[in-house]
PDB file of C-alpha atoms and ligand atoms in Angstrom:
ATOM      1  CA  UNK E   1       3.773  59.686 -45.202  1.00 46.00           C
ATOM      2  CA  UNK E   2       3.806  58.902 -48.559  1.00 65.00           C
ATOM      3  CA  UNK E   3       2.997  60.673 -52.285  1.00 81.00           C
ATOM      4  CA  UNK E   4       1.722  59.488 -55.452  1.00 94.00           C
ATOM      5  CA  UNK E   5       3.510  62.763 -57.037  1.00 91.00           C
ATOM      6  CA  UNK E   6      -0.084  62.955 -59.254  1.00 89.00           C
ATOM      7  CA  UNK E   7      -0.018  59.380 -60.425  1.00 97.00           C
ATOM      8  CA  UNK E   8      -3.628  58.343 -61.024  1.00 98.00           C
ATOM      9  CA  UNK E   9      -5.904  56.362 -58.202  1.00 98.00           C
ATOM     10  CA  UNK E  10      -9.204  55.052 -59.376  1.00 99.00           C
ATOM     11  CA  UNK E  11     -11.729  54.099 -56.745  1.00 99.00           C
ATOM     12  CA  UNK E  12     -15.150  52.434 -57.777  1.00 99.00           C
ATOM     13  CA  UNK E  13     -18.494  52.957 -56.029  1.00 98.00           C
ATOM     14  CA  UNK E  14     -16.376  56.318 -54.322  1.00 98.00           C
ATOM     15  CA  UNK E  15     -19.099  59.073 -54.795  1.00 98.00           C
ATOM     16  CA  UNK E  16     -20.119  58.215 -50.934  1.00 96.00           C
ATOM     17  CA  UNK E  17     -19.279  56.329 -48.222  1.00 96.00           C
ATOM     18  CA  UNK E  18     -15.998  54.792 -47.564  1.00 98.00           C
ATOM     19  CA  UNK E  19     -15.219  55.061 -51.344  1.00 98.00           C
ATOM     20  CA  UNK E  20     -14.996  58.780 -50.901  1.00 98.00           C
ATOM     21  CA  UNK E  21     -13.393  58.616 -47.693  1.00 98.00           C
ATOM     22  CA  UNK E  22     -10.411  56.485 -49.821  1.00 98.00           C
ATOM     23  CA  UNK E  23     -10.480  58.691 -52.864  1.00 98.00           C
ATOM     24  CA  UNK E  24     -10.479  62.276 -50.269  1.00 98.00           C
ATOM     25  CA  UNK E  25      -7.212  60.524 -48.475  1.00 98.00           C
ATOM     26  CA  UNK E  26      -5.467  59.219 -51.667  1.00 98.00           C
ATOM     27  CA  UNK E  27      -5.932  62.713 -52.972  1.00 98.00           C
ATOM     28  CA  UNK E  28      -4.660  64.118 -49.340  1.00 97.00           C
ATOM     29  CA  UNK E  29      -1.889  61.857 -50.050  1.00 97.00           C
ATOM     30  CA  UNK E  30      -0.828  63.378 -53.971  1.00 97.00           C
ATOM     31  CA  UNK E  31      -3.272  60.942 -55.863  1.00 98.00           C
ATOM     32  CA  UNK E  32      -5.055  62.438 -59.082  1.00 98.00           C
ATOM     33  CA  UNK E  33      -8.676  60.739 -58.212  1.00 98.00           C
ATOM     34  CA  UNK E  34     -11.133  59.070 -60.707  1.00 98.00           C
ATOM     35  CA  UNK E  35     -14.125  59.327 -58.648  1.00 98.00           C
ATOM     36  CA  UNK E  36     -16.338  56.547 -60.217  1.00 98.00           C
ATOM     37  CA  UNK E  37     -19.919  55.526 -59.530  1.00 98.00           C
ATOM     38  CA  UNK E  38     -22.711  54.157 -60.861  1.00 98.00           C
ATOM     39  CA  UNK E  39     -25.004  57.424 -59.215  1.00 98.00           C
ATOM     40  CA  UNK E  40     -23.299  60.176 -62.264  1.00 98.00           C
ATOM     41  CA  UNK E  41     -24.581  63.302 -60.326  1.00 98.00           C
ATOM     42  CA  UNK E  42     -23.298  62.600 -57.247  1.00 98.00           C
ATOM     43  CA  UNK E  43     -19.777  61.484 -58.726  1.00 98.00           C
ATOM     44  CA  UNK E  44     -19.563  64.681 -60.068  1.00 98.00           C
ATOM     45  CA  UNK E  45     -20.771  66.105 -56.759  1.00 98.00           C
ATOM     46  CA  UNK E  46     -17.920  64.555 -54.971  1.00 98.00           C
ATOM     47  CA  UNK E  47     -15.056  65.014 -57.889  1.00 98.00           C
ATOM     48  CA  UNK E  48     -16.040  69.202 -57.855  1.00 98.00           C
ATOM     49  CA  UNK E  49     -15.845  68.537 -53.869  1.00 98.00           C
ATOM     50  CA  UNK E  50     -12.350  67.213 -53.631  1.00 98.00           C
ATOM     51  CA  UNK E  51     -11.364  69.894 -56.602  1.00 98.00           C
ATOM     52  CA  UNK E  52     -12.623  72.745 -54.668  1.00 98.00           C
ATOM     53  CA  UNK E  53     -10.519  71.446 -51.510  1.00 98.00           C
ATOM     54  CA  UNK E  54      -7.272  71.554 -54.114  1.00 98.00           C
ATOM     55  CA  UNK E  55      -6.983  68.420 -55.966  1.00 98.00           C
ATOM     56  CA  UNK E  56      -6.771  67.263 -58.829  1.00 98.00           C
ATOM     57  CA  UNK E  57     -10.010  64.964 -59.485  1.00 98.00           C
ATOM     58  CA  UNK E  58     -12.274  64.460 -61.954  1.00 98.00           C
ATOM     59  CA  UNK E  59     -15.349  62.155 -62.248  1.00 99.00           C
ATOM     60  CA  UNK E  60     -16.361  58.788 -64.475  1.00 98.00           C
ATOM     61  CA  UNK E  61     -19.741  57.412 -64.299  1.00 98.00           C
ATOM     62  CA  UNK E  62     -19.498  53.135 -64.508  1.00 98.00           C
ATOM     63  CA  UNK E  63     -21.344  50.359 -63.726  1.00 99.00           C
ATOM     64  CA  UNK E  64     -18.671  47.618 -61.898  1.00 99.00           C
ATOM     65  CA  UNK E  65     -20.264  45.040 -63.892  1.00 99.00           C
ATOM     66  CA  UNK E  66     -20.454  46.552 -67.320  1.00 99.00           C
ATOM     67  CA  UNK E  67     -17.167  45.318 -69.226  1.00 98.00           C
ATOM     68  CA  UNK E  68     -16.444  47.891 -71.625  1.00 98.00           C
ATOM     69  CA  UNK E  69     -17.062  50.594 -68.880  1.00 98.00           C
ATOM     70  CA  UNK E  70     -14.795  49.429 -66.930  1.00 99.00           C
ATOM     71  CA  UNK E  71     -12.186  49.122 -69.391  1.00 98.00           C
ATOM     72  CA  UNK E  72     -12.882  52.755 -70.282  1.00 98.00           C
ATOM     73  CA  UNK E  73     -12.783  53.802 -66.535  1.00 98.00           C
ATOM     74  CA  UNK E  74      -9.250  52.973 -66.412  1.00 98.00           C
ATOM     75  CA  UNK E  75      -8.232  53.904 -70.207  1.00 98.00           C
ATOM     76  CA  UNK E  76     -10.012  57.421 -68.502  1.00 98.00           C
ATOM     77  CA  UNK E  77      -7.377  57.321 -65.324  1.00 98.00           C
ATOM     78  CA  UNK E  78      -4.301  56.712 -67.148  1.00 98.00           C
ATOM     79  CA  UNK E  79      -4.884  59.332 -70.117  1.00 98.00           C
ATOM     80  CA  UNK E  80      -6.399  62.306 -67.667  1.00 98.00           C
ATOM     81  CA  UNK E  81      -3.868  61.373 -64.991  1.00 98.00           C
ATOM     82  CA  UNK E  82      -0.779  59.780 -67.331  1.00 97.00           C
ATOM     83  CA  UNK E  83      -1.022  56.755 -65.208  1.00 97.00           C
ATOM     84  CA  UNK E  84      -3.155  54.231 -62.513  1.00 98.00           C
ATOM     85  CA  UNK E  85      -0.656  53.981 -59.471  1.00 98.00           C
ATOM     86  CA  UNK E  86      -3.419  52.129 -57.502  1.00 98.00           C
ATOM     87  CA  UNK E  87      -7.214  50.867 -58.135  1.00 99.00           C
ATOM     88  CA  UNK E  88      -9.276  50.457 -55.306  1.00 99.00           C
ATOM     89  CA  UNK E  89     -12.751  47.855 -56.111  1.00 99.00           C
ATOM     90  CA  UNK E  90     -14.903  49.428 -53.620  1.00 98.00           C
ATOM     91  CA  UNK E  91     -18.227  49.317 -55.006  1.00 98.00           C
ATOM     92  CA  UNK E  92     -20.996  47.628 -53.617  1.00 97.00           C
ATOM     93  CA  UNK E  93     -24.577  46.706 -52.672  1.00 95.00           C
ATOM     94  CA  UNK E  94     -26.862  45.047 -50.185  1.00 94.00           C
ATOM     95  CA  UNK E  95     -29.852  43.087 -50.650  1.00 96.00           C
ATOM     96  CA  UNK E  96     -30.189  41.084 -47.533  1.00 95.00           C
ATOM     97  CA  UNK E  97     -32.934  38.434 -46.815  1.00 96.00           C
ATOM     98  CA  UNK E  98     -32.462  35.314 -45.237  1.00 98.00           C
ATOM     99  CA  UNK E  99     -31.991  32.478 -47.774  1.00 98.00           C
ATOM    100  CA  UNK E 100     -35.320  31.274 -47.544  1.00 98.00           C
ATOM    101  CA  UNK E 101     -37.056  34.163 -48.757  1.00 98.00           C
ATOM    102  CA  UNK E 102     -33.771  35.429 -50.966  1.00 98.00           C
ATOM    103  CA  UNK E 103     -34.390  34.965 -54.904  1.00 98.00           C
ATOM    104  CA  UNK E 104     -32.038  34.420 -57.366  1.00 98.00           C
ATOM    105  CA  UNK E 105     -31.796  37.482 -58.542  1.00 98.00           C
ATOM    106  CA  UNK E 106     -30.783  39.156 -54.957  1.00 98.00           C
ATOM    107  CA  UNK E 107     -28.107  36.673 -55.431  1.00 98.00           C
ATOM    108  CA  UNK E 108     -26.532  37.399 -58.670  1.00 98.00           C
ATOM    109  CA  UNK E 109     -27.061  40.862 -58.368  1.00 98.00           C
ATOM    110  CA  UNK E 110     -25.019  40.915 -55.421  1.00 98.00           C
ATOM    111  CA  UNK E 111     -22.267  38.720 -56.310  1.00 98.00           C
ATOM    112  CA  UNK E 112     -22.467  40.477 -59.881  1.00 98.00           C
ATOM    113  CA  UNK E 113     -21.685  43.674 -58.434  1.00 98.00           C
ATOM    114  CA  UNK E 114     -18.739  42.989 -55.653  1.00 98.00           C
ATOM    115  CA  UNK E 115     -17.245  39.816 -57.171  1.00 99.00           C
ATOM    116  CA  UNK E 116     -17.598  40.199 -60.748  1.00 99.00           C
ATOM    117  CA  UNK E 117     -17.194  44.075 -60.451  1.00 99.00           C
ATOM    118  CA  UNK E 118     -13.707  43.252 -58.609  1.00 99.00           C
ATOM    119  CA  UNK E 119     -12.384  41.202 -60.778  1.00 99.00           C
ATOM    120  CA  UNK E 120     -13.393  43.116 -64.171  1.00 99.00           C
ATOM    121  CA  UNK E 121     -11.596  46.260 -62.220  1.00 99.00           C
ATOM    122  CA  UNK E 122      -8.771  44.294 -61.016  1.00 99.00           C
ATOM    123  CA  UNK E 123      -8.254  42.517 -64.726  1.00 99.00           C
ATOM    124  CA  UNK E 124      -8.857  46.245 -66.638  1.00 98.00           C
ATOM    125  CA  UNK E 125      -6.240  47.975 -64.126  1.00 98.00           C
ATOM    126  CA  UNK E 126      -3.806  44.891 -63.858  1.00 98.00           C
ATOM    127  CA  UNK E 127      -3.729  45.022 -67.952  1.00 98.00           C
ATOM    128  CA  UNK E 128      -2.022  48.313 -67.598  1.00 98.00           C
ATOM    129  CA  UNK E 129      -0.145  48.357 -64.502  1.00 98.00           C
ATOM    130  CA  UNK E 130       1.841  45.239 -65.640  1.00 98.00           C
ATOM    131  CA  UNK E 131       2.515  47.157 -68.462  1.00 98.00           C
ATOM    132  CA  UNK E 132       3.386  49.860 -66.724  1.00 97.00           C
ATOM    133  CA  UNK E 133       5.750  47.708 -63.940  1.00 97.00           C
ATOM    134  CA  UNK E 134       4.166  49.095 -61.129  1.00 97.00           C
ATOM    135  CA  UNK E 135       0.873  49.398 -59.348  1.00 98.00           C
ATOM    136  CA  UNK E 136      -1.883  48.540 -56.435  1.00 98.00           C
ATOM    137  CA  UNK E 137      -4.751  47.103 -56.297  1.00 99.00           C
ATOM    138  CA  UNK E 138      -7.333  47.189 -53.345  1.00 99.00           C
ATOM    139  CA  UNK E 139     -10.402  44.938 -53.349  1.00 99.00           C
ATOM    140  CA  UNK E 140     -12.714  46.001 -50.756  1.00 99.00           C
ATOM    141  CA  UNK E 141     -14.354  42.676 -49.274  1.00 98.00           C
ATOM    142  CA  UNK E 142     -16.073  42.663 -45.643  1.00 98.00           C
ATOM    143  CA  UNK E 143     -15.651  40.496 -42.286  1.00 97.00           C
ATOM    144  CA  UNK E 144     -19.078  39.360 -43.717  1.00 97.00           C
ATOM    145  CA  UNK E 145     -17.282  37.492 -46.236  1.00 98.00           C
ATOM    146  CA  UNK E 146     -15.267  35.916 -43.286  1.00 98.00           C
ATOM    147  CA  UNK E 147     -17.533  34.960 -40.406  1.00 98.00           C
ATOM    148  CA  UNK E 148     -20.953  34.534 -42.980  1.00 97.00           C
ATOM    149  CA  UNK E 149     -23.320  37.495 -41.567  1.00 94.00           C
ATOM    150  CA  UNK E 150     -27.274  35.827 -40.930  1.00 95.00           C
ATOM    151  CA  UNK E 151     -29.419  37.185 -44.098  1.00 96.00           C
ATOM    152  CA  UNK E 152     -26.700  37.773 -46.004  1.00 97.00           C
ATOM    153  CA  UNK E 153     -25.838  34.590 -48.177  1.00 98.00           C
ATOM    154  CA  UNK E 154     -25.557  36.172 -51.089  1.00 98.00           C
ATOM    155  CA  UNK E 155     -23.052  39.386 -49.988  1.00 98.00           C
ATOM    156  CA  UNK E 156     -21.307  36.896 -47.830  1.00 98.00           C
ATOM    157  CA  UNK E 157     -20.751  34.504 -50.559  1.00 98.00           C
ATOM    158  CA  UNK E 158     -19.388  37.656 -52.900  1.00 99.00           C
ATOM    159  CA  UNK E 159     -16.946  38.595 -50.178  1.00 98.00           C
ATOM    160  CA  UNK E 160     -15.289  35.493 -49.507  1.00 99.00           C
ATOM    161  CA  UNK E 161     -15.143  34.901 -53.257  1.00 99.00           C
ATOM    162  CA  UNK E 162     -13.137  39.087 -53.199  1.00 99.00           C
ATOM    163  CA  UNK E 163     -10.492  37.138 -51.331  1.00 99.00           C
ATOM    164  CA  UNK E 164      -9.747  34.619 -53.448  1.00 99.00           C
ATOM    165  CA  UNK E 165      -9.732  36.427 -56.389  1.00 99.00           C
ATOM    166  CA  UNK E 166      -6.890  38.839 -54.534  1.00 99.00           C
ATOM    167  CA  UNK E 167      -5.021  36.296 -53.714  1.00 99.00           C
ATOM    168  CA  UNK E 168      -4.725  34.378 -57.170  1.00 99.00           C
ATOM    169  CA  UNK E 169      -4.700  37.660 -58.703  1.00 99.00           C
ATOM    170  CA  UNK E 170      -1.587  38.284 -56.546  1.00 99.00           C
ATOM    171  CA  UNK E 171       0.192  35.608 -56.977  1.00 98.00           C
ATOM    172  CA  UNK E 172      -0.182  36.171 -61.310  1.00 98.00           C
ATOM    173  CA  UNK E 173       0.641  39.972 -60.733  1.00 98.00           C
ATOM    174  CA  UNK E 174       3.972  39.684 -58.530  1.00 98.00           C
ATOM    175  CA  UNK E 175       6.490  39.322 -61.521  1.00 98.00           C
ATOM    176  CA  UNK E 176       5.246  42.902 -63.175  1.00 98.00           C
ATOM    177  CA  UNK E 177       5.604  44.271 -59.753  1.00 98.00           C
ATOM    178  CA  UNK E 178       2.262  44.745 -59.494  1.00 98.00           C
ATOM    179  CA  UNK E 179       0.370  43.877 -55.853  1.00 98.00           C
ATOM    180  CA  UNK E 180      -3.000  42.792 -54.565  1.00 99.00           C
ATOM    181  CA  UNK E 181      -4.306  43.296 -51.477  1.00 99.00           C
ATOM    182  CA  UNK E 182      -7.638  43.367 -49.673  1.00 99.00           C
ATOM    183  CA  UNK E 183      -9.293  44.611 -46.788  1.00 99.00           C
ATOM    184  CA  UNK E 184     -12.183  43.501 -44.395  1.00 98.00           C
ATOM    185  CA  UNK E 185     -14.054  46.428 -43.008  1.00 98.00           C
ATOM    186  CA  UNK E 186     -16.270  45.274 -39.657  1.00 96.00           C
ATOM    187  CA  UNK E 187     -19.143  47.780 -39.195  1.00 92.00           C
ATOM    188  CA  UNK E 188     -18.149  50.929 -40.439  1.00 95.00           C
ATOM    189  CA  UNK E 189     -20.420  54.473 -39.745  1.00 93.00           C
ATOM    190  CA  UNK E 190     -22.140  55.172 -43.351  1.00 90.00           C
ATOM    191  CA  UNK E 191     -25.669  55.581 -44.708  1.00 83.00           C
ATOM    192  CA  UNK E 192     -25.846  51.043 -44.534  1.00 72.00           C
ATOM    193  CA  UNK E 193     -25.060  51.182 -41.193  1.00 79.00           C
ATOM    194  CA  UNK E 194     -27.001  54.654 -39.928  1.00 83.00           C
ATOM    195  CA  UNK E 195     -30.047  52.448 -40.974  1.00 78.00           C
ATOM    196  CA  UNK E 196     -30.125  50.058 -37.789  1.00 80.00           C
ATOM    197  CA  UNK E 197     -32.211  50.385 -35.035  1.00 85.00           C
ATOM    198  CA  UNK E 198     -30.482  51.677 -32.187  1.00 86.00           C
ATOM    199  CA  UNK E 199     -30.485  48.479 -30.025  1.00 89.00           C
ATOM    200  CA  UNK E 200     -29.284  46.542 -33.014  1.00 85.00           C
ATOM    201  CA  UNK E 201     -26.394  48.858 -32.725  1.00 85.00           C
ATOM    202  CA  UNK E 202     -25.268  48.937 -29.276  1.00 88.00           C
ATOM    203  CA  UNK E 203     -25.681  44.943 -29.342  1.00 89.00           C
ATOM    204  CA  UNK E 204     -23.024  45.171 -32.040  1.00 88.00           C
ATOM    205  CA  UNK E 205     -20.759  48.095 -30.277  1.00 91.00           C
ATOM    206  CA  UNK E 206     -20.406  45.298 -27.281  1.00 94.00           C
ATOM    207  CA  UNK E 207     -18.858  42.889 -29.682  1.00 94.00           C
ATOM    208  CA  UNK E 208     -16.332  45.393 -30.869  1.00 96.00           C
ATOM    209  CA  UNK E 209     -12.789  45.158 -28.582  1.00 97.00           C
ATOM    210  CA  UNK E 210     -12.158  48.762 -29.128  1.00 97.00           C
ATOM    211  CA  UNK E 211     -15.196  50.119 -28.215  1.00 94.00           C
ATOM    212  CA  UNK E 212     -16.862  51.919 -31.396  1.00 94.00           C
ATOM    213  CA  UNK E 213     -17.831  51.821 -34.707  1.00 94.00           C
ATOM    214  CA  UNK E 214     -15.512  52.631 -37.794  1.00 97.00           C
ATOM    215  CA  UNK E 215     -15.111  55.324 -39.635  1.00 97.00           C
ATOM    216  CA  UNK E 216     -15.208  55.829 -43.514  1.00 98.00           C
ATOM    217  CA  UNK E 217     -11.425  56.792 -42.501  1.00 98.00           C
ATOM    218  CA  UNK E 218     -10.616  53.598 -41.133  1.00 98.00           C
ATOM    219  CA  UNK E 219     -10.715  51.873 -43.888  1.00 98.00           C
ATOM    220  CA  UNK E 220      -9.145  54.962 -45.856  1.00 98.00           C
ATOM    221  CA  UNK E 221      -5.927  54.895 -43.949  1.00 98.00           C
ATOM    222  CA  UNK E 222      -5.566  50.589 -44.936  1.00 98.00           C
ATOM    223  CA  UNK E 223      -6.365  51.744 -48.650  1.00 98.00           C
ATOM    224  CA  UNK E 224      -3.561  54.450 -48.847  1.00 98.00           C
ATOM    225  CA  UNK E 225      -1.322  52.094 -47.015  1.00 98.00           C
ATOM    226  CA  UNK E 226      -1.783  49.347 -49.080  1.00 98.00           C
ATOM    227  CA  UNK E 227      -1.906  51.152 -52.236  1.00 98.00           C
ATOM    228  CA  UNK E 228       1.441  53.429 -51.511  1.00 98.00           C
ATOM    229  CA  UNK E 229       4.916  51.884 -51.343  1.00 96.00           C
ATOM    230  CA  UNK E 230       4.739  51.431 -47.392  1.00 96.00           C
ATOM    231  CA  UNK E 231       3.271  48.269 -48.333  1.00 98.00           C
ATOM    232  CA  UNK E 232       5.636  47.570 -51.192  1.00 98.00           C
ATOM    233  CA  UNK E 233       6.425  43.548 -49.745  1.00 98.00           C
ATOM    234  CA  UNK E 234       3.211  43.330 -49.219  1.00 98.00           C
ATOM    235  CA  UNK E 235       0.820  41.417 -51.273  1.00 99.00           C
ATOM    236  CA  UNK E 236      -2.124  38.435 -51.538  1.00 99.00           C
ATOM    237  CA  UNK E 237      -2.995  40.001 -48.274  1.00 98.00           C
ATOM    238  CA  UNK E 238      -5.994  40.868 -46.295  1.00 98.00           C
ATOM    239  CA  UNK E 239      -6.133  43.598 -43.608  1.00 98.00           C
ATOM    240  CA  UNK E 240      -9.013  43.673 -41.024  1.00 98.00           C
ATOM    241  CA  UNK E 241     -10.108  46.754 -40.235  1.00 98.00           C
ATOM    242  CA  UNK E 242     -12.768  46.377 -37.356  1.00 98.00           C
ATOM    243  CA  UNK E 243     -11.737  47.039 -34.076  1.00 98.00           C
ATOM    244  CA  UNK E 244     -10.767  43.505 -33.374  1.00 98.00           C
ATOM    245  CA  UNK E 245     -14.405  41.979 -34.085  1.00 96.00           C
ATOM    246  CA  UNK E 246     -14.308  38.714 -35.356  1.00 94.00           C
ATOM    247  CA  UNK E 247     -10.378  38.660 -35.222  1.00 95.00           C
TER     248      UNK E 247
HETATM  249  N1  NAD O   1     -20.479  50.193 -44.287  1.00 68.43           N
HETATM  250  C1  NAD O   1     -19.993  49.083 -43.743  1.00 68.43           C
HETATM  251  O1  NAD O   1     -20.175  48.845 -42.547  1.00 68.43           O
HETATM  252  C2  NAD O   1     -19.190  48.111 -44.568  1.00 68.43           C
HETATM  253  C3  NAD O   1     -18.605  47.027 -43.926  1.00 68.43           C
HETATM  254  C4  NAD O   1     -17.848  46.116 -44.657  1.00 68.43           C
HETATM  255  C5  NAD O   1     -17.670  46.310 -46.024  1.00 68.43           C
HETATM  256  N2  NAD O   1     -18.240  47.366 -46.631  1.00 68.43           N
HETATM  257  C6  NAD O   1     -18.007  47.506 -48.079  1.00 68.43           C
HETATM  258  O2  NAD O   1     -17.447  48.775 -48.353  1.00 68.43           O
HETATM  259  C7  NAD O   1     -17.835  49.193 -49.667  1.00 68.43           C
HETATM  260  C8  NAD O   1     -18.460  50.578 -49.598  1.00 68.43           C
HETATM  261  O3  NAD O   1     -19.606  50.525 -48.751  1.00 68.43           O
HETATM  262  P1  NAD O   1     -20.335  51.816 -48.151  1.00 68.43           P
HETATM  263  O4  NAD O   1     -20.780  51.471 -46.806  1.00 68.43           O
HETATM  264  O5  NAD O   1     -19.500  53.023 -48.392  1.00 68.43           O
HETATM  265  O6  NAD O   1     -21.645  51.831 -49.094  1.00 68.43           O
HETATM  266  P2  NAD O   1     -22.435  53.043 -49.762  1.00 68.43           P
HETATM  267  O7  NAD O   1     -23.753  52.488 -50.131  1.00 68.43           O
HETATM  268  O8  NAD O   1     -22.352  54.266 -48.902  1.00 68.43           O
HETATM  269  O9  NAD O   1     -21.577  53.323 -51.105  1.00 68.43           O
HETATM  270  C9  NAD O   1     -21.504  52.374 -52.142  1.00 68.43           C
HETATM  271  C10 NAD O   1     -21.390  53.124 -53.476  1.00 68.43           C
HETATM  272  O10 NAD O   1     -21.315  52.146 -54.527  1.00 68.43           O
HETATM  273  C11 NAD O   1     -22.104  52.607 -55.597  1.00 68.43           C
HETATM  274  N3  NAD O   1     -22.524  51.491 -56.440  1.00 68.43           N
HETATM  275  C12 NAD O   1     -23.490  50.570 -56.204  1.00 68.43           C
HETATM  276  N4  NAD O   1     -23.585  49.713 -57.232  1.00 68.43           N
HETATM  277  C13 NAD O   1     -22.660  50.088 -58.151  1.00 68.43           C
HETATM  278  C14 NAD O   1     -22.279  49.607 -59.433  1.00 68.43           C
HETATM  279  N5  NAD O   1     -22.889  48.545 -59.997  1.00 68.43           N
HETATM  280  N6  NAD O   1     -21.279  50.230 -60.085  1.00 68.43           N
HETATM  281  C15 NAD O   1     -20.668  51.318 -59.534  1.00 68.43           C
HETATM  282  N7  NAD O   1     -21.004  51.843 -58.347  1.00 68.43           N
HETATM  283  C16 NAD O   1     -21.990  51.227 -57.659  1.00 68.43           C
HETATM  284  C17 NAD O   1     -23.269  53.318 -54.951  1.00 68.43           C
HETATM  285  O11 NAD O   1     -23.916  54.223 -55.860  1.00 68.43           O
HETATM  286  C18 NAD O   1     -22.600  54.012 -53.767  1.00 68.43           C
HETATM  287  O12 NAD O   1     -22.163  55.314 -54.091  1.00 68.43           O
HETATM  288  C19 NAD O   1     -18.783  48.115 -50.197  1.00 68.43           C
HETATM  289  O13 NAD O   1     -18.062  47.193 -50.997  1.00 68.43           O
HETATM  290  C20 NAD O   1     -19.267  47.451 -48.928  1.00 68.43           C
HETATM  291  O14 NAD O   1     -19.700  46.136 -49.161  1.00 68.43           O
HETATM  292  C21 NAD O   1     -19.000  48.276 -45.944  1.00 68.43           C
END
């Protein structure tokens, strides 16, 4: 379907959860994977995982919203790997409470992670993919940052912001034939969503057109597609992956 021939793939945030799910199917796919997280032991957990099954992986421990470690993260990719073919900003956090009771800090904290973590990864990787006249990048926002979820003003606010930022991002990154695209995962089955009640749950499966939850995979398969060349006049977009909720 398509191969990165061992070109390197970066994916924040990717020691769990959909990240790994993007960073097991990029490596399916002939990626070299920088499994990156802010939890180090269970990076390295997941990089000796994807290793064991045959790749080639390794693991860097970063904070999205530390500057220089992000800069490092991708100086890591391209001289393990020779090069970033694609950069996926997947790392994130919840803190919900309804505005009311929300404090400042659950704000910033959020949008520091998923906004300003996307755009420090999308600035450090589109330094060196322009260079290099080639590349993908993948900011993963939410239909959150779409519809505005109840208690979640500050994650909402981050998400939206993810799309914005892809799309000017795009539009500067077109001439080095570098692209920017984005996806909006609906609910997808990981440890965020295992924690609802049950009734919660099944309220939410009835709102879903094709009649389940995601899976990590999902949103892998819309990663490798926009981050390969099947998606090579594609760019500024965003992809929805969530059964048709909210479409
Ligand atoms: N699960 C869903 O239903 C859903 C829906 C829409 C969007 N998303 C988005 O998908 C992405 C992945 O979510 P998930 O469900 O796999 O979550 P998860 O909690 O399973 O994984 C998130 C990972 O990010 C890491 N992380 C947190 N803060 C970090 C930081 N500052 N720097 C680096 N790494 C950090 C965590 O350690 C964790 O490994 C997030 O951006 C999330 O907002 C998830």
């Amino acid at each position: 379907m398509s191969n990165f021939e061992g070109g390197g793939a970066v994916v924040t945030g990717s020691a769990r959860g959909i990240g790994l799910a993007i960073a097991t199917v990029l490596a399916r796919h002939g990626a070299s994977v920088v499994i990156s997280d802010i939890d180090a032991d269970a990076a390295g957990e997941a990089a000796a995982g994807l290793v064991a099954e045959g790749h080639r992986a390794i693991a860097v421990p970063c904070d999205v919203t530390d500057e220089a470690a992000v800069t490092a993260l991708v100086d890591a990719c391209r001289e393990s790997f020779g090069s970033i073919e694609v950069m996926v900003n997947n790392a994130g956090i919840t803190r919900d409470s309804t505005m009311a009771k929300m404090s400042l800090d659950d704000f910033r904290t959020v949008v520091d992670v998923h906004l300003t973590g996307a755009w420090l990864g999308t600035r450090a990787a589109g330094r060196v993919m322009r260079e290099q006249r080639r590349g993908a990048i993948v900011n993963i926002s939410s239909i959150s940052g779409k519809v505005g979820n109840f208690g979640q003003t500050n994650y909402s606010a981050a998400k939206a912001g993810i799309i914005g930022l892809t799309k000017a991002a795009a539009r500067e990154m077109a001439k080095y034939g570098v692209r920017v695209n984005a996806i909006q995962p609906g609910p997808i089955r990981t440890a965020m969503t295992a924690a609802m009640p049950p009734e919660v749950l099944d309220r939410m499966l009835e709102s879903i057109p094709l009649g389940r939850i995601g899976e990590p995979e999902d949103v892998a398969n819309a990663a490798l597609f926009l981050g390969s060349d099947l998606s090579g006049f594609i760019t500024g977009t965003v992809i929805e992956v969530a059964g048709g909720r909210n479409m």
